[in-house]
mmCIF file of C-alpha atoms in Angstrom:
data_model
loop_
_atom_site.group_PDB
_atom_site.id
_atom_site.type_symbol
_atom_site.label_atom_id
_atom_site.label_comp_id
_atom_site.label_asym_id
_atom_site.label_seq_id
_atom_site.Cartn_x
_atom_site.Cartn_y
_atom_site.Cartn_z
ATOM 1 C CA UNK A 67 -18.328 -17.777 -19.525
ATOM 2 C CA UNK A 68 -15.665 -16.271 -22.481
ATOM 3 C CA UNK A 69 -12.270 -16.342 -21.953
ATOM 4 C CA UNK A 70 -9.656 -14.691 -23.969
ATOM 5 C CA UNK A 71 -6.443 -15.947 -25.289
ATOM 6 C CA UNK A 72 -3.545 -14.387 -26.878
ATOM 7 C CA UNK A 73 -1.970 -15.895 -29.990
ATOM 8 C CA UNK A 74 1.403 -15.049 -31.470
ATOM 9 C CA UNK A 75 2.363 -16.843 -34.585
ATOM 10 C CA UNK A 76 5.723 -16.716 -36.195
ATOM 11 C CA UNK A 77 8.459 -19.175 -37.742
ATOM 12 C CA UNK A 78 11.635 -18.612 -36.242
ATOM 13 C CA UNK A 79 12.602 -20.873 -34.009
ATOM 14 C CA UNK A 80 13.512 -19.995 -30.770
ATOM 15 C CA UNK A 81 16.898 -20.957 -28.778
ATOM 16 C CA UNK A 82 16.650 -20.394 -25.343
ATOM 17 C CA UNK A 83 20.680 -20.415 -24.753
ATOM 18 C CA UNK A 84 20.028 -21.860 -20.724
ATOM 19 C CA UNK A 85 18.452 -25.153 -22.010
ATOM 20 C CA UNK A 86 20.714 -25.620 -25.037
ATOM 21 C CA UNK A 87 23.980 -25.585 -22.268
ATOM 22 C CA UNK A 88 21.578 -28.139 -20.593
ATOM 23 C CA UNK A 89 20.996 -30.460 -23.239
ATOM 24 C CA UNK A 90 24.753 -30.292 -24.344
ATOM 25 C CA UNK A 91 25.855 -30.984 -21.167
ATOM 26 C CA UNK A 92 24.040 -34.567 -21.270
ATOM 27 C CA UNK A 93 21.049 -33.725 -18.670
ATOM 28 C CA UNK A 94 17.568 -35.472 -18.970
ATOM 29 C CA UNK A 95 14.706 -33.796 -19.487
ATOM 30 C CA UNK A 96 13.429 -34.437 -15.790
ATOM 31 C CA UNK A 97 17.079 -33.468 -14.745
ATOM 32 C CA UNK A 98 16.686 -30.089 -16.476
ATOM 33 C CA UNK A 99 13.530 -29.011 -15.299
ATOM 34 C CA UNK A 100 14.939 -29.496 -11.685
ATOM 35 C CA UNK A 101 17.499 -27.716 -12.561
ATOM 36 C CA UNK A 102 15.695 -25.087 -14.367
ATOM 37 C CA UNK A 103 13.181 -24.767 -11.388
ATOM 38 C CA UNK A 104 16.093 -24.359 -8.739
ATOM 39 C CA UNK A 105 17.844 -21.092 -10.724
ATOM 40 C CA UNK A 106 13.924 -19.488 -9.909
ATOM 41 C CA UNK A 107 12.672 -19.586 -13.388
ATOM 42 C CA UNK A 108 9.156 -20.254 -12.214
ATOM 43 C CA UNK A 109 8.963 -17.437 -9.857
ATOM 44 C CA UNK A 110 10.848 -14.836 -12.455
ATOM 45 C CA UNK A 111 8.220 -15.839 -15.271
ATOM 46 C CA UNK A 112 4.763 -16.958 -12.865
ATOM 47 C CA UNK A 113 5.249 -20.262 -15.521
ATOM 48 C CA UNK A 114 3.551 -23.458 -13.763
ATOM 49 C CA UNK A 115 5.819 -26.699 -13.461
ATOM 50 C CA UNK A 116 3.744 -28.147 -16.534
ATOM 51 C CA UNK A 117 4.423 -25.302 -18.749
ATOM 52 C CA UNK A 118 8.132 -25.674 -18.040
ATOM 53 C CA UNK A 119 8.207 -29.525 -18.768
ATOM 54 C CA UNK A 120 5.990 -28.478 -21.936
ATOM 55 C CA UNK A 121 9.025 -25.470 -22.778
ATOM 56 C CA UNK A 122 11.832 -27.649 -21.521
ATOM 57 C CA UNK A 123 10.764 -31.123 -23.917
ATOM 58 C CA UNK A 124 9.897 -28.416 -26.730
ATOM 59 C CA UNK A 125 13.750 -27.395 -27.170
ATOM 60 C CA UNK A 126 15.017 -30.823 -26.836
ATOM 61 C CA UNK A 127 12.989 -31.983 -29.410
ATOM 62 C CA UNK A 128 14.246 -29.093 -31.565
ATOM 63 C CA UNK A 129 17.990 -29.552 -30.400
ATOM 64 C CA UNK A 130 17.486 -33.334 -31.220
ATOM 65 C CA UNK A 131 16.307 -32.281 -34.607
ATOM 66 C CA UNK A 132 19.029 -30.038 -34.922
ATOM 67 C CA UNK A 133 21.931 -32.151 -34.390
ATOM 68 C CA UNK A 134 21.954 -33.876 -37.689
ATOM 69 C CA UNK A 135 22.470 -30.638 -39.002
ATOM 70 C CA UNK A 136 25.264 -29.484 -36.628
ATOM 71 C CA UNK A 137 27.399 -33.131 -37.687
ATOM 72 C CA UNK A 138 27.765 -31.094 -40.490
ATOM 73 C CA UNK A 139 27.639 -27.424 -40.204
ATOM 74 C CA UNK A 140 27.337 -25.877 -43.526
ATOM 75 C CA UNK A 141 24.030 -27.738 -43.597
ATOM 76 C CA UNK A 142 22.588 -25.942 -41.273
ATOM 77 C CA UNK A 143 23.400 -22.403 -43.291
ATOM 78 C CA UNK A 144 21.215 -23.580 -46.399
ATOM 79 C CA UNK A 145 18.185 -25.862 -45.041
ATOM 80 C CA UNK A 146 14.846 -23.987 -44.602
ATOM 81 C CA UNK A 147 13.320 -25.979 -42.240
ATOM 82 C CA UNK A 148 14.804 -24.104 -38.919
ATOM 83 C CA UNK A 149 14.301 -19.873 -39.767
ATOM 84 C CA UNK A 150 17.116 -19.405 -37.251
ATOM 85 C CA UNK A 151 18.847 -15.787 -37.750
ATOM 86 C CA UNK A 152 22.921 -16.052 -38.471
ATOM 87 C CA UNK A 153 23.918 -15.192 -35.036
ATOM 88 C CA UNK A 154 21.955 -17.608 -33.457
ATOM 89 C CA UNK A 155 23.373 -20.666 -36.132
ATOM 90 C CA UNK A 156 27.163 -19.328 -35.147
ATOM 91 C CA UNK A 157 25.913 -19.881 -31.232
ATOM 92 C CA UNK A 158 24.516 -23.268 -31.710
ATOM 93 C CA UNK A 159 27.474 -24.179 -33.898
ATOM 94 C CA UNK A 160 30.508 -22.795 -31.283
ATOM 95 C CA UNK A 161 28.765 -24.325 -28.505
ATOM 96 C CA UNK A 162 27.974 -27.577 -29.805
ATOM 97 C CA UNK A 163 31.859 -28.103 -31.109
ATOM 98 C CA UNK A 164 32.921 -26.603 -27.379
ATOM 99 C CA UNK A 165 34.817 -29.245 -25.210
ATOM 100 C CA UNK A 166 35.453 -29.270 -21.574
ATOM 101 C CA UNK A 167 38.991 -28.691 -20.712
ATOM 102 C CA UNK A 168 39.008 -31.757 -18.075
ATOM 103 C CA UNK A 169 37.562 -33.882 -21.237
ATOM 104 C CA UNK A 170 40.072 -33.512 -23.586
ATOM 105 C CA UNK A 171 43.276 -33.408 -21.554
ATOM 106 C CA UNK A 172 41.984 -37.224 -20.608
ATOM 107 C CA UNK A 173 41.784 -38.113 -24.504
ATOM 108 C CA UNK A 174 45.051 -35.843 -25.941
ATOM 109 C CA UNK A 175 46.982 -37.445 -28.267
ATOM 110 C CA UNK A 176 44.954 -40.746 -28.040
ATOM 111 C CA UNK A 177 43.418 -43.168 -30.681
ATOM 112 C CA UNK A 178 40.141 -41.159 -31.975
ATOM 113 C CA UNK A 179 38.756 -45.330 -31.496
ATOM 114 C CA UNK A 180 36.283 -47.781 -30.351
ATOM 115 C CA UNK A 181 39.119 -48.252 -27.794
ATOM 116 C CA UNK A 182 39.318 -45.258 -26.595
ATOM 117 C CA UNK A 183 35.594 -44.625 -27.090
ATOM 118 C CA UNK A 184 35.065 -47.661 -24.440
ATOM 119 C CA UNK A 185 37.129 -45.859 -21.383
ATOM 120 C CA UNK A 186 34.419 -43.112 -21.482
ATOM 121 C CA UNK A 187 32.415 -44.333 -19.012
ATOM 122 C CA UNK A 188 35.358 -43.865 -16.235
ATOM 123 C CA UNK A 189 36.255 -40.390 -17.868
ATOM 124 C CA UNK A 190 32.845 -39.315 -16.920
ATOM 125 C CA UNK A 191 33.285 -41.039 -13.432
ATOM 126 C CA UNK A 192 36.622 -39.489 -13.195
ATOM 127 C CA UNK A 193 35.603 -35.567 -14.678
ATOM 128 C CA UNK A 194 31.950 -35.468 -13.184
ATOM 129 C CA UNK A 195 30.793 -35.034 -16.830
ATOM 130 C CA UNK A 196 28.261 -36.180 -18.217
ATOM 131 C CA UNK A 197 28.704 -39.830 -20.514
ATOM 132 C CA UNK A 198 26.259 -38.143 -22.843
ATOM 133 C CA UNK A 199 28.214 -34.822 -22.920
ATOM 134 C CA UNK A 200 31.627 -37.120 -22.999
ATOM 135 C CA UNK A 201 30.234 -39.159 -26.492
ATOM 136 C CA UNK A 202 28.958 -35.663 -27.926
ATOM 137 C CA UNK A 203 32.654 -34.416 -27.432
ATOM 138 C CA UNK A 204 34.667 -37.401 -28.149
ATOM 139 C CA UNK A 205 32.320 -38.241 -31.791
ATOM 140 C CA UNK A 206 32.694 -34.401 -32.323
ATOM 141 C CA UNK A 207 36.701 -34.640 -32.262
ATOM 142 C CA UNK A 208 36.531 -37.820 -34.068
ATOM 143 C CA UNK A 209 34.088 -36.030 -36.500
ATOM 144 C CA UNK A 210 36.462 -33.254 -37.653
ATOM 145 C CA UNK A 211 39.485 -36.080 -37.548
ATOM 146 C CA UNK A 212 37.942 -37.888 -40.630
ATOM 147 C CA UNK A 213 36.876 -35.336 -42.781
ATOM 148 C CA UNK A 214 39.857 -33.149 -42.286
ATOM 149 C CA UNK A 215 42.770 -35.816 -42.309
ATOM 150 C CA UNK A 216 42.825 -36.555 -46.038
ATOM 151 C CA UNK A 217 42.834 -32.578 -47.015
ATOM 152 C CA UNK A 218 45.633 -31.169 -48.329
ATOM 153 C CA UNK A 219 46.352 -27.317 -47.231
ATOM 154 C CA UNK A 220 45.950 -25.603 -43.605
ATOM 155 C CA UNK A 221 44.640 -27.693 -40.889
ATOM 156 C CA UNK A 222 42.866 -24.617 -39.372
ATOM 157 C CA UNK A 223 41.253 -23.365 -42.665
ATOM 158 C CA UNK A 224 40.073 -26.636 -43.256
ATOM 159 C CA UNK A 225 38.602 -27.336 -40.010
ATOM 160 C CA UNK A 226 36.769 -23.776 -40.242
ATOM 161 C CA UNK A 227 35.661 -24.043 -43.989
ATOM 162 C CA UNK A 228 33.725 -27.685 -43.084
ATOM 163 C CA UNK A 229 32.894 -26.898 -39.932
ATOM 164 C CA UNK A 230 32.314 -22.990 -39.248
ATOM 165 C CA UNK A 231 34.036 -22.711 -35.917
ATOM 166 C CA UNK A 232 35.861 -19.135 -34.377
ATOM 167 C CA UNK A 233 39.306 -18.929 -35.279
ATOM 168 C CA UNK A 234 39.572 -19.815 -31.419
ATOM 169 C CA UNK A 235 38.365 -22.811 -31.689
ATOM 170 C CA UNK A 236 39.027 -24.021 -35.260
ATOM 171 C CA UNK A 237 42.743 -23.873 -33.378
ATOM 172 C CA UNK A 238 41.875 -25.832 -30.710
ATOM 173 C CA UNK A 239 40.743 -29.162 -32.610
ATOM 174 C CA UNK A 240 43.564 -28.464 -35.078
ATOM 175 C CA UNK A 241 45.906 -29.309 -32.042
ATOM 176 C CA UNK A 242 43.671 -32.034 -31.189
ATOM 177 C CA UNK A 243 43.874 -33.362 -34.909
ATOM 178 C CA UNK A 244 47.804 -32.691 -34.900
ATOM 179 C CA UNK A 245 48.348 -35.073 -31.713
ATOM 180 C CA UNK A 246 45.829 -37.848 -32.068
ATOM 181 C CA UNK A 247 47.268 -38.290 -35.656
ATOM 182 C CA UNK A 248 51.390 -37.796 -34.138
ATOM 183 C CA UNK A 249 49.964 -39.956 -30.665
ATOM 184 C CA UNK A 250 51.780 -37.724 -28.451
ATOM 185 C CA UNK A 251 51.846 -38.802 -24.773
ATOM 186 C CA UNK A 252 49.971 -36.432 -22.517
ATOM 187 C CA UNK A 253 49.085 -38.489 -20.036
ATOM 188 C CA UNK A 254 52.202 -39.141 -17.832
ATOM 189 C CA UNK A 255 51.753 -38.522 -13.973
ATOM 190 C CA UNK A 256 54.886 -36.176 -15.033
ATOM 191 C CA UNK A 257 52.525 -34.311 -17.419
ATOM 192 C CA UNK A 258 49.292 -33.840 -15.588
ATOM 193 C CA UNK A 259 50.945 -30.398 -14.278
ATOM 194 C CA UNK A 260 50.148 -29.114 -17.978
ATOM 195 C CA UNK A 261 46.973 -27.923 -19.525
ATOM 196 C CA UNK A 262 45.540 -28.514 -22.883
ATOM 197 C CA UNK A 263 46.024 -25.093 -23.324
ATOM 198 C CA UNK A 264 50.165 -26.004 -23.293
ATOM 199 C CA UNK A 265 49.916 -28.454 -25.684
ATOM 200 C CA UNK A 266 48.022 -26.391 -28.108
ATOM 201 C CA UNK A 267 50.705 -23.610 -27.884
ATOM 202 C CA UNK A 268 53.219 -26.650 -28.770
ATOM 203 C CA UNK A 269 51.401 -28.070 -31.671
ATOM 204 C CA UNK A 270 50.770 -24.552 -33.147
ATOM 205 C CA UNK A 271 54.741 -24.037 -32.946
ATOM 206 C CA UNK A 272 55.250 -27.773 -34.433
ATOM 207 C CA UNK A 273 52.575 -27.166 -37.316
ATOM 208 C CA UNK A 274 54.125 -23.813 -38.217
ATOM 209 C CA UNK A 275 57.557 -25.532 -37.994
ATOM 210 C CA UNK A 276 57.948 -29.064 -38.294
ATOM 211 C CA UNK A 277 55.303 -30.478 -40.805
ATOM 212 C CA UNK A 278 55.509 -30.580 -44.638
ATOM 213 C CA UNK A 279 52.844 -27.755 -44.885
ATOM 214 C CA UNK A 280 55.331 -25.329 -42.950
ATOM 215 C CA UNK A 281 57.645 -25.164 -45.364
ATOM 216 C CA UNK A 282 55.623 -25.898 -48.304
ATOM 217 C CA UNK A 283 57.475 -29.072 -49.148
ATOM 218 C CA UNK A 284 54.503 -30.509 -51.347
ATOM 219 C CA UNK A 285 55.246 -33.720 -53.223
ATOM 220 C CA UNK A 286 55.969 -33.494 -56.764
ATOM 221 C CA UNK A 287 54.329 -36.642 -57.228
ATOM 222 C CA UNK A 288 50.733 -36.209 -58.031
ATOM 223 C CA UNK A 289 50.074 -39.715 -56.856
ATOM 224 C CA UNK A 290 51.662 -39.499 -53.686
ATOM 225 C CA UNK A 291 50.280 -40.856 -50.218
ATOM 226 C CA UNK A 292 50.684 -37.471 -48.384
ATOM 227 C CA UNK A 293 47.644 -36.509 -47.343
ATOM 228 C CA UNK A 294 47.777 -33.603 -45.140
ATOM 229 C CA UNK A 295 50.822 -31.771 -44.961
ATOM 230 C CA UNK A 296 49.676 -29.589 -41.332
ATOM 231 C CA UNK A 297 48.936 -33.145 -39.671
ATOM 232 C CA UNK A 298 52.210 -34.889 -40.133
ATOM 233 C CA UNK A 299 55.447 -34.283 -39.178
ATOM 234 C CA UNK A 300 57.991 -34.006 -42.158
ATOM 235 C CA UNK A 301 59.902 -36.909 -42.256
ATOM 236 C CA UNK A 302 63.147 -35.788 -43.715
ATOM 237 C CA UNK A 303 63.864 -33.084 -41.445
ATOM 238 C CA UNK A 304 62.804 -35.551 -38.545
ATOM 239 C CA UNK A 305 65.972 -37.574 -40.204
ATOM 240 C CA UNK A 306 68.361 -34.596 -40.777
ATOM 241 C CA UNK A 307 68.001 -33.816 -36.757
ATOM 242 C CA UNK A 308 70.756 -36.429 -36.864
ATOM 243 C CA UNK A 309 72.991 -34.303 -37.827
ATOM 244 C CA UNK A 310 72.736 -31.639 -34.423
ATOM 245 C CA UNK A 311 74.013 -34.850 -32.736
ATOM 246 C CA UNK A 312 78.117 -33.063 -33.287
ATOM 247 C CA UNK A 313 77.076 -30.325 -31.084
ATOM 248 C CA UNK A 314 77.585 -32.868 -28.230
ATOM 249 C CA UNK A 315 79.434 -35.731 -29.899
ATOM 250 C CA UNK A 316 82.445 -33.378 -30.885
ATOM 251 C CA UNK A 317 84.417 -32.008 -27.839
ATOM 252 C CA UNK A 318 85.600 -28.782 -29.358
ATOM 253 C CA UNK A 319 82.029 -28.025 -30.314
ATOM 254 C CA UNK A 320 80.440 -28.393 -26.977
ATOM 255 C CA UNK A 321 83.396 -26.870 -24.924
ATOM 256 C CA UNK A 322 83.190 -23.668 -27.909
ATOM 257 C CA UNK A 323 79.364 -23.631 -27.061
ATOM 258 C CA UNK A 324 79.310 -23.836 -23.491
ATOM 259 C CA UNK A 325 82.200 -20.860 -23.205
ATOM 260 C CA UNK A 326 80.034 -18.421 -25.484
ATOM 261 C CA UNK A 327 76.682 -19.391 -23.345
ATOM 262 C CA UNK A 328 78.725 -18.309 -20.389
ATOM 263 C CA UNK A 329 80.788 -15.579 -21.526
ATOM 264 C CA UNK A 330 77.488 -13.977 -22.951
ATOM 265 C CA UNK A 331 75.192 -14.996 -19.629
ATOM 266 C CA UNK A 332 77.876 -14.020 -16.968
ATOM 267 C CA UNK A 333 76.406 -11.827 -14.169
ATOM 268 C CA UNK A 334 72.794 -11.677 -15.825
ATOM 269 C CA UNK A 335 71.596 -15.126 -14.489
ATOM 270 C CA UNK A 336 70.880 -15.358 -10.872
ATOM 271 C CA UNK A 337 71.802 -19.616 -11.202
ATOM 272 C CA UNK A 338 74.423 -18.648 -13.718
ATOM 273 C CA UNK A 339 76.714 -21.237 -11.309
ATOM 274 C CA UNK A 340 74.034 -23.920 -11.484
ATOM 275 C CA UNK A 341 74.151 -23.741 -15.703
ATOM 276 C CA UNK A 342 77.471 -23.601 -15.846
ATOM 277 C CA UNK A 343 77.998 -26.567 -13.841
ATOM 278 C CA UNK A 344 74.905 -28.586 -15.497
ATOM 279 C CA UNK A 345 75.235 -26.603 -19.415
ATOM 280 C CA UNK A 346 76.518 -30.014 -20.943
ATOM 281 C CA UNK A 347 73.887 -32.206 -19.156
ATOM 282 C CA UNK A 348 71.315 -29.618 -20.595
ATOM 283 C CA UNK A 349 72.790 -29.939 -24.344
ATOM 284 C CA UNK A 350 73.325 -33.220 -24.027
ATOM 285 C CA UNK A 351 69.607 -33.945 -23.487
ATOM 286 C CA UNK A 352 68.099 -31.378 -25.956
ATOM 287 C CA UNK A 353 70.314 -32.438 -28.640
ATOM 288 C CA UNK A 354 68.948 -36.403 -28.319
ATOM 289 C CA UNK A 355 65.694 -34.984 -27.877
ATOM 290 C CA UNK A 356 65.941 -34.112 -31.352
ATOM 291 C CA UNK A 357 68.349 -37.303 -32.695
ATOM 292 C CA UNK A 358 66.016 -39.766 -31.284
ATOM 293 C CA UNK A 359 62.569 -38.203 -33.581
ATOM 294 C CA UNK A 360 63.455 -40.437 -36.389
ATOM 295 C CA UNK A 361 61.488 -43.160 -34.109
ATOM 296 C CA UNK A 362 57.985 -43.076 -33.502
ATOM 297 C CA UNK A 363 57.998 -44.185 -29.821
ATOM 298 C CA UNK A 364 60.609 -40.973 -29.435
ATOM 299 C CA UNK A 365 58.279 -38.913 -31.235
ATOM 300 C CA UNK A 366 55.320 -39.640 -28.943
ATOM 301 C CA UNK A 367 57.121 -39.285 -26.019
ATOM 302 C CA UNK A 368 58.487 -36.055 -26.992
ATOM 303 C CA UNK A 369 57.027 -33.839 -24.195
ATOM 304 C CA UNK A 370 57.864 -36.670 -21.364
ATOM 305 C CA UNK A 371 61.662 -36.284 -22.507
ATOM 306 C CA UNK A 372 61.736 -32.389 -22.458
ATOM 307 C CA UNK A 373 60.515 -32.442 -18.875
ATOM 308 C CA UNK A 374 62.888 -35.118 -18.181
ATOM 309 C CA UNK A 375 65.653 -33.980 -19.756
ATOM 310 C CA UNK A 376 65.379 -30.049 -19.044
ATOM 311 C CA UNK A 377 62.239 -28.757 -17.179
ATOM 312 C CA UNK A 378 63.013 -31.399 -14.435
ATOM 313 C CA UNK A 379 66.414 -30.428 -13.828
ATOM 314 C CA UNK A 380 66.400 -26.985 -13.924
ATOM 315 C CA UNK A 381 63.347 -26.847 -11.344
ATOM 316 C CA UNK A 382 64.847 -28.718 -8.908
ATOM 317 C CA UNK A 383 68.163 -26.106 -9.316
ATOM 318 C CA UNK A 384 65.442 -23.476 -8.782
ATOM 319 C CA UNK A 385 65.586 -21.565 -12.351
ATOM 320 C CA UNK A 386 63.012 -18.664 -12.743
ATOM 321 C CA UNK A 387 61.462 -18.773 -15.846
ATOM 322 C CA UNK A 388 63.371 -15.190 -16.679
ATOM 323 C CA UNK A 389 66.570 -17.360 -16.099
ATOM 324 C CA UNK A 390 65.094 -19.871 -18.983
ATOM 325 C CA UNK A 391 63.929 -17.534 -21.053
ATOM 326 C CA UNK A 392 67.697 -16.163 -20.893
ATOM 327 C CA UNK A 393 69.240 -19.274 -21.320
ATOM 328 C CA UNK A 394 67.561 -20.693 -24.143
ATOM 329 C CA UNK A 395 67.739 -17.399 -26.053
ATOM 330 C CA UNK A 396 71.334 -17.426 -25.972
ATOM 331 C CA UNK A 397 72.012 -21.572 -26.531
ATOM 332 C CA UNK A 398 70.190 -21.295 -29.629
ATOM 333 C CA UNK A 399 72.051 -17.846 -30.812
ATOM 334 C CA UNK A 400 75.263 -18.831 -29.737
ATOM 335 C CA UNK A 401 75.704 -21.794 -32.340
ATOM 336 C CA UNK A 402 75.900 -19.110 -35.363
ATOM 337 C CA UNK A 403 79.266 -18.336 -33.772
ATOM 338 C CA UNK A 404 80.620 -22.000 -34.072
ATOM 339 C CA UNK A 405 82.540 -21.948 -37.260
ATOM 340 C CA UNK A 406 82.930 -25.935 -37.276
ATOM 341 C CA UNK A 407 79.176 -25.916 -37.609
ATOM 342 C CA UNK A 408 76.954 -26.455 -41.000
ATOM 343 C CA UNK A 409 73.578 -27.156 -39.874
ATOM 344 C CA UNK A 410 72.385 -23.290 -38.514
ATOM 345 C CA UNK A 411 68.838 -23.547 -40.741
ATOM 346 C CA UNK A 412 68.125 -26.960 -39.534
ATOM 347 C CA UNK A 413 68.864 -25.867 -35.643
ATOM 348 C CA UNK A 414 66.991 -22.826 -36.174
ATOM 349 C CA UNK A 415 63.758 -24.363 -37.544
ATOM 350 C CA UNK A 416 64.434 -27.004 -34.460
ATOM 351 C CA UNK A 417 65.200 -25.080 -31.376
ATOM 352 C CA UNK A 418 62.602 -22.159 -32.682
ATOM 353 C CA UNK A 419 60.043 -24.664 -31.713
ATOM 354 C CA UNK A 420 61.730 -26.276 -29.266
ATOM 355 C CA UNK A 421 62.360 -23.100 -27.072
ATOM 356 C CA UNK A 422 58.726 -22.324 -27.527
ATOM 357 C CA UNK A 423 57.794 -24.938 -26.438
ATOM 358 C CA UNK A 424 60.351 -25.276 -23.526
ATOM 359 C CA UNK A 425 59.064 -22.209 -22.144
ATOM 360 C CA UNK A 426 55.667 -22.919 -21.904
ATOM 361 C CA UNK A 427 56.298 -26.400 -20.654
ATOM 362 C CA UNK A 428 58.372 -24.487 -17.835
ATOM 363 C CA UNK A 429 56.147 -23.552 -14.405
ATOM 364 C CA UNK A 430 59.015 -22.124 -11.958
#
């Protein structure tokens, strides 16, 4: 008795893009078979169970393989072991470096650390991911952390030359990078309302705005400890914020103020009674804001203080976010028109942030 038996020999390695999300997302190989046998793969392909533990260990031993070569991305361009086509190397790459959005909002703006490293365990119990899937995306943050944090230049461009990530996403662990270097507090029950998707609209503002590299302040000293001028906040300007503290301190100033915010919102805000009463609460607390950053602690409890100090109060008076956006357009204008007033390019480069910031930070 003959029996025939078709051969097909090639050397590009195959991906199937089902068992990759598998394996990144921490499942066994048992566990993914199950899994693979409940979508109705067996019945769609007339595959026994054996050939689909046979497929399913295949790719794991290839993903395995692969992994040292995904630490470091640009590796996996110019080896010649793995014929995988471009488009396929830019998939494994993007999803490999992908995080889940209930992962990283538990580790924002902590220690990249053994430390934190050892409270994964009740993450996963916490998320319902995976501890495998947790280590692959804490080591992967901590990854682009260490070889990014002593490069000089753009914290994006750096993360996407070294590690070939979307623009998307080279964005994402830049704001990751900015706050576990700044250890901004993001886990206050006060803060839980906001997504990492908030704070990354922050730190793009703050790495635009507030860090050496925004303003291309580099140090004329070739010597000097400065490492990378996206990840930390400029220091000097942090100290000049001092100087907003007369908008509130001088009486004139914040009477002056407070009459052009009203004369100029009169009959366009629906709480316009409700600001007017409050207005000098609401300076008082965004001008400390910025006075207290010459202290760490105040620096990484920035966002708790803006929700204290303004998103807190004018929610529980009710403000729509139109009524905000109103607001804080015309408190930051209205200080050009205060002629006892010499700091307008140091409020501008701290309330353009600031408002930003305010009004994504603001759910009505």
């Amino acid at each position: 008795m003959t029996s025939e038996l078709d051969i097909f020999v090639g050397n590009t390695t195959l991906i199937d893009e089902d068992v990759y999300r598998l394996w990144l997302d921490g499942y066994s190989v048992s566990d993914a078979v199950a899994l693979r046998v409940r979508s109705g793969i067996l019945e769609q392909t007339g595959a026994t169970a054996a050939v689909l533990q046979s497929d399913t260990m295949d790719h794991y031993r290839t993903f395995h393989m692969l992994e040292r070569l995904l630490h470091a991305p640009p590796k996996l361009l110019h080896q010649l072991i793995f014929q995988i086509p471009p488009s396929r190397q830019a998939l494994l790459i993007e999803r490999y470096y992908a995080f889940d959005e209930a992962f990283v909002r538990e580790v924002l703006g902590k220690k990249l650390s053994k430390g934190t490293k050892k409270d994964l365990d009740d993450i996963s119990t916490k998320t319902g991911i995976t501890l495998k899937s947790c280590r692959r995306q804490f080591d992967n943050f901590k990854r682009v952390f260490k070889v990014v944090e002593e490069m000089r230049g753009s914290l994006v461009d750096n993360i996407q030359q070294h590690f070939l990530l979307s623009d998307r996403l080279a964005r994402d662990y830049a704001a990751i990078v900015f706050f576990a270097n700044n250890r901004f507090e993001t886990g206050k029950k006060k803060l839980q309302y906001l997504s990492f998707g908030d704070f990354a609209f922050c730190a793009e503002l703050m790495i635009q705005n507030w860090t050496l590299g925004a303003v291309g302040e580099a140090p004329t000293d070739p010597d000097s400890q400065v490492d990378d001028m996206d990840m930390d906040l400029d220091k000097e300007f942090l100290q000049d914020l001092k100087e907003l503290k007369v908008l509130v301190a001088d009486k004139d100033l914040l009477d002056l103020h407070k009459s052009l915010v009203c004369t100029a919102l009169r009959g366009k805000l629906g709480v316009f009674s409700e600001m007017e009463a409050n207005f000098k609460n609401l300076s008082r607390g965004l001008v400390n804001v910025a006075a207290k950053l010459t202290h760490n602690k105040d620096v990484r409890d920035l966002f708790v203080d803006l929700v204290e100090k303004f998103v807190e109060p004018c929610r529980s008076d009710h403000w729509p976010l139109n009524d905000v956006r109103l607001f804080l357009n015309q408190y930051s204008a209205s200080v050009h028109s205060l002629d006892g007033f010499r700091h307008q390019a140091l409020w501008d480069r701290y309330m353009g942030t600031l408002r930003g910031c305010l009004l994504r930070l603001y759910h009505d």
